[in-house]
mmCIF file with all atom_site columns, C-alpha atoms in Angstrom:
data_model
loop_
_atom_site.group_PDB
_atom_site.id
_atom_site.type_symbol
_atom_site.label_atom_id
_atom_site.label_alt_id
_atom_site.label_comp_id
_atom_site.label_asym_id
_atom_site.label_entity_id
_atom_site.label_seq_id
_atom_site.pdbx_PDB_ins_code
_atom_site.Cartn_x
_atom_site.Cartn_y
_atom_site.Cartn_z
_atom_site.occupancy
_atom_site.B_iso_or_equiv
_atom_site.pdbx_formal_charge
_atom_site.auth_seq_id
_atom_site.auth_comp_id
_atom_site.auth_asym_id
_atom_site.auth_atom_id
_atom_site.pdbx_PDB_model_num
ATOM 1  C CA . SER A 1 1  ? 4.250   -216.738 3.173  1.00 93.00 ? 1  SER A CA 1
ATOM 2  C CA . PHE A 1 2  ? 6.439   -218.515 5.687  1.00 96.00 ? 2  PHE A CA 1
ATOM 3  C CA . LEU A 1 3  ? 6.671   -221.871 7.472  1.00 97.00 ? 3  LEU A CA 1
ATOM 4  C CA . LEU A 1 4  ? 6.615   -222.531 11.210 1.00 96.00 ? 4  LEU A CA 1
ATOM 5  C CA . LYS A 1 5  ? 7.285   -225.845 12.944 1.00 96.00 ? 5  LYS A CA 1
ATOM 6  C CA . VAL A 1 6  ? 4.692   -226.675 15.613 1.00 96.00 ? 6  VAL A CA 1
ATOM 7  C CA . LYS A 1 7  ? 5.837   -227.703 19.076 1.00 96.00 ? 7  LYS A CA 1
ATOM 8  C CA . GLY A 1 8  ? 3.517   -229.083 21.735 1.00 95.00 ? 8  GLY A CA 1
ATOM 9  C CA . ASP A 1 9  ? 0.070   -230.662 21.722 1.00 95.00 ? 9  ASP A CA 1
ATOM 10 C CA . SER A 1 10 ? -2.248  -227.673 22.155 1.00 96.00 ? 10 SER A CA 1
ATOM 11 C CA . LEU A 1 11 ? -3.740  -228.239 18.669 1.00 96.00 ? 11 LEU A CA 1
ATOM 12 C CA . LYS A 1 12 ? -4.085  -232.017 18.741 1.00 96.00 ? 12 LYS A CA 1
ATOM 13 C CA . ASP A 1 13 ? -7.895  -231.976 18.483 1.00 97.00 ? 13 ASP A CA 1
ATOM 14 C CA . ALA A 1 14 ? -7.531  -230.039 15.207 1.00 97.00 ? 14 ALA A CA 1
ATOM 15 C CA . TYR A 1 15 ? -5.142  -232.765 13.988 1.00 95.00 ? 15 TYR A CA 1
ATOM 16 C CA . ILE A 1 16 ? -2.160  -230.420 14.086 1.00 96.00 ? 16 ILE A CA 1
ATOM 17 C CA . PHE A 1 17 ? 0.618   -232.192 15.950 1.00 94.00 ? 17 PHE A CA 1
ATOM 18 C CA . SER A 1 18 ? 4.039   -231.401 17.357 1.00 94.00 ? 18 SER A CA 1
ATOM 19 C CA . GLY A 1 19 ? 6.515   -231.587 14.489 1.00 93.00 ? 19 GLY A CA 1
ATOM 20 C CA . ASP A 1 20 ? 3.999   -230.538 11.835 1.00 95.00 ? 20 ASP A CA 1
ATOM 21 C CA . VAL A 1 21 ? 4.855   -227.481 9.769  1.00 96.00 ? 21 VAL A CA 1
ATOM 22 C CA . VAL A 1 22 ? 2.186   -224.824 9.272  1.00 97.00 ? 22 VAL A CA 1
ATOM 23 C CA . ILE A 1 23 ? 2.107   -222.645 6.178  1.00 98.00 ? 23 ILE A CA 1
ATOM 24 C CA . VAL A 1 24 ? 1.368   -219.051 7.173  1.00 98.00 ? 24 VAL A CA 1
ATOM 25 C CA . ASN A 1 25 ? 0.177   -216.139 5.045  1.00 98.00 ? 25 ASN A CA 1
ATOM 26 C CA . PRO A 1 26 ? 1.024   -212.772 6.661  1.00 97.00 ? 26 PRO A CA 1
ATOM 27 C CA . ASN A 1 27 ? -1.218  -210.863 4.239  1.00 96.00 ? 27 ASN A CA 1
ATOM 28 C CA . ILE A 1 28 ? -4.583  -212.279 5.323  1.00 95.00 ? 28 ILE A CA 1
ATOM 29 C CA . GLN A 1 29 ? -6.709  -210.466 7.897  1.00 94.00 ? 29 GLN A CA 1
ATOM 30 C CA . PRO A 1 30 ? -7.729  -213.046 10.530 1.00 96.00 ? 30 PRO A CA 1
ATOM 31 C CA . LEU A 1 31 ? -11.419 -213.801 10.909 1.00 96.00 ? 31 LEU A CA 1
ATOM 32 C CA . LYS A 1 32 ? -13.275 -215.516 13.733 1.00 96.00 ? 32 LYS A CA 1
ATOM 33 C CA . GLY A 1 33 ? -12.118 -219.126 14.009 1.00 96.00 ? 33 GLY A CA 1
ATOM 34 C CA . HIS A 1 34 ? -9.003  -218.831 11.828 1.00 97.00 ? 34 HIS A CA 1
ATOM 35 C CA . PHE A 1 35 ? -5.814  -220.384 13.082 1.00 98.00 ? 35 PHE A CA 1
ATOM 36 C CA . VAL A 1 36 ? -3.249  -217.628 13.505 1.00 98.00 ? 36 VAL A CA 1
ATOM 37 C CA . VAL A 1 37 ? 0.401   -217.303 14.390 1.00 98.00 ? 37 VAL A CA 1
ATOM 38 C CA . ALA A 1 38 ? 0.868   -214.683 17.078 1.00 96.00 ? 38 ALA A CA 1
ATOM 39 C CA . ILE A 1 39 ? 3.908   -213.340 18.854 1.00 94.00 ? 39 ILE A CA 1
ATOM 40 C CA . LEU A 1 40 ? 3.240   -213.235 22.571 1.00 90.00 ? 40 LEU A CA 1
ATOM 41 C CA . ASP A 1 41 ? 6.038   -212.113 24.897 1.00 87.00 ? 41 ASP A CA 1
ATOM 42 C CA . ASP A 1 42 ? 8.726   -213.006 22.298 1.00 87.00 ? 42 ASP A CA 1
ATOM 43 C CA . ALA A 1 43 ? 7.309   -216.498 21.638 1.00 91.00 ? 43 ALA A CA 1
ATOM 44 C CA . ALA A 1 44 ? 5.341   -217.641 18.609 1.00 94.00 ? 44 ALA A CA 1
ATOM 45 C CA . VAL A 1 45 ? 2.046   -219.428 19.274 1.00 96.00 ? 45 VAL A CA 1
ATOM 46 C CA . VAL A 1 46 ? -0.430  -221.066 16.902 1.00 97.00 ? 46 VAL A CA 1
ATOM 47 C CA . LYS A 1 47 ? -4.003  -220.774 18.156 1.00 97.00 ? 47 LYS A CA 1
ATOM 48 C CA . ARG A 1 48 ? -7.579  -220.297 16.981 1.00 98.00 ? 48 ARG A CA 1
ATOM 49 C CA . PHE A 1 49 ? -8.507  -216.583 16.802 1.00 97.00 ? 49 PHE A CA 1
ATOM 50 C CA . PHE A 1 50 ? -11.602 -214.942 18.287 1.00 97.00 ? 50 PHE A CA 1
ATOM 51 C CA . LYS A 1 51 ? -12.074 -211.173 18.477 1.00 93.00 ? 51 LYS A CA 1
ATOM 52 C CA . LYS A 1 52 ? -14.258 -209.952 21.319 1.00 90.00 ? 52 LYS A CA 1
ATOM 53 C CA . LYS A 1 53 ? -15.501 -206.444 22.058 1.00 87.00 ? 53 LYS A CA 1
ATOM 54 C CA . GLU A 1 54 ? -12.691 -205.566 24.465 1.00 87.00 ? 54 GLU A CA 1
ATOM 55 C CA . SER A 1 55 ? -10.160 -208.332 23.861 1.00 91.00 ? 55 SER A CA 1
ATOM 56 C CA . ILE A 1 56 ? -8.779  -211.019 21.602 1.00 93.00 ? 56 ILE A CA 1
ATOM 57 C CA . GLU A 1 57 ? -8.975  -214.669 22.628 1.00 95.00 ? 57 GLU A CA 1
ATOM 58 C CA . LEU A 1 58 ? -6.590  -217.326 21.380 1.00 96.00 ? 58 LEU A CA 1
ATOM 59 C CA . HIS A 1 59 ? -7.948  -220.838 21.851 1.00 97.00 ? 59 HIS A CA 1
ATOM 60 C CA . SER A 1 60 ? -6.159  -224.163 21.830 1.00 97.00 ? 60 SER A CA 1
ATOM 61 C CA . GLU A 1 61 ? -7.699  -227.274 20.342 1.00 97.00 ? 61 GLU A CA 1
ATOM 62 C CA . ASN A 1 62 ? -7.009  -229.328 23.444 1.00 97.00 ? 62 ASN A CA 1
ATOM 63 C CA . PRO A 1 63 ? -9.243  -229.129 26.547 1.00 96.00 ? 63 PRO A CA 1
ATOM 64 C CA . GLU A 1 64 ? -6.166  -229.265 28.802 1.00 97.00 ? 64 GLU A CA 1
ATOM 65 C CA . PHE A 1 65 ? -5.267  -225.687 27.774 1.00 96.00 ? 65 PHE A CA 1
ATOM 66 C CA . GLN A 1 66 ? -7.096  -222.514 28.818 1.00 96.00 ? 66 GLN A CA 1
ATOM 67 C CA . PRO A 1 67 ? -7.715  -219.697 26.296 1.00 96.00 ? 67 PRO A CA 1
ATOM 68 C CA . ILE A 1 68 ? -5.205  -216.865 26.177 1.00 94.00 ? 68 ILE A CA 1
ATOM 69 C CA . ILE A 1 69 ? -7.020  -213.560 26.618 1.00 93.00 ? 69 ILE A CA 1
ATOM 70 C CA . ILE A 1 70 ? -5.308  -210.475 25.232 1.00 92.00 ? 70 ILE A CA 1
ATOM 71 C CA . GLU A 1 71 ? -6.569  -207.129 26.496 1.00 87.00 ? 71 GLU A CA 1
ATOM 72 C CA . LYS A 1 72 ? -6.440  -204.284 23.964 1.00 75.00 ? 72 LYS A CA 1
ATOM 73 C CA . LYS A 1 73 ? -3.666  -202.471 25.859 1.00 72.00 ? 73 LYS A CA 1
ATOM 74 C CA . TYR A 1 74 ? -1.341  -205.498 25.833 1.00 71.00 ? 74 TYR A CA 1
ATOM 75 C CA . GLU A 1 75 ? 1.904   -204.336 24.192 1.00 75.00 ? 75 GLU A CA 1
ATOM 76 C CA . ASN A 1 76 ? 3.834   -207.603 23.702 1.00 84.00 ? 76 ASN A CA 1
ATOM 77 C CA . PHE A 1 77 ? 1.350   -209.127 21.252 1.00 90.00 ? 77 PHE A CA 1
ATOM 78 C CA . LYS A 1 78 ? 1.116   -209.196 17.466 1.00 92.00 ? 78 LYS A CA 1
ATOM 79 C CA . ILE A 1 79 ? -0.643  -211.432 14.952 1.00 95.00 ? 79 ILE A CA 1
ATOM 80 C CA . VAL A 1 80 ? 1.847   -212.195 12.195 1.00 96.00 ? 80 VAL A CA 1
ATOM 81 C CA . GLY A 1 81 ? -0.255  -214.364 9.896  1.00 97.00 ? 81 GLY A CA 1
ATOM 82 C CA . VAL A 1 82 ? -3.067  -216.807 9.230  1.00 98.00 ? 82 VAL A CA 1
ATOM 83 C CA . VAL A 1 83 ? -2.425  -220.544 8.876  1.00 98.00 ? 83 VAL A CA 1
ATOM 84 C CA . VAL A 1 84 ? -3.361  -221.625 5.349  1.00 98.00 ? 84 VAL A CA 1
ATOM 85 C CA . GLY A 1 85 ? -2.004  -225.168 5.354  1.00 97.00 ? 85 GLY A CA 1
ATOM 86 C CA . VAL A 1 86 ? -0.268  -227.932 7.273  1.00 96.00 ? 86 VAL A CA 1
ATOM 87 C CA . TYR A 1 87 ? 2.602   -230.120 6.119  1.00 95.00 ? 87 TYR A CA 1
ATOM 88 C CA . ARG A 1 88 ? 3.320   -233.435 7.811  1.00 91.00 ? 88 ARG A CA 1
ATOM 89 C CA . SER A 1 89 ? 6.021   -235.881 6.811  1.00 84.00 ? 89 SER A CA 1
ATOM 90 C CA . MET A 1 90 ? 4.613   -239.329 6.084  1.00 78.00 ? 90 MET A CA 1
ATOM 91 C CA . GLU A 1 91 ? 7.732   -240.882 7.623  1.00 75.00 ? 91 GLU A CA 1
ATOM 92 C CA . ARG A 1 92 ? 6.942   -239.520 11.094 1.00 62.00 ? 92 ARG A CA 1
ATOM 93 C CA . LYS A 1 93 ? 4.616   -241.196 13.595 1.00 64.00 ? 93 LYS A CA 1
ATOM 94 C CA . VAL A 1 94 ? 1.853   -239.030 15.053 1.00 63.00 ? 94 VAL A CA 1
ATOM 95 C CA . GLY A 1 95 ? 0.355   -239.248 18.496 1.00 59.00 ? 95 GLY A CA 1
#
């Protein structure tokens, strides 16, 4: 497992905020609706996973963000793990 610090507010409606740390298991196969960490064009993103017939969709939990649609031939994409937990310091303000 590994830890990844979240930046941005694309997951705010799932109560995952900028500055939170997600706990990621690289050995779990993602299922529909899991939060995953993906590498997309050399950047790590944390999004909700949906596999479609011809693509993969990564959804934010904030209506201000559009889904990221990954076509099967997209080369600069890799899912590196499934989020299994969130750590938040109680000393930090959220929101």
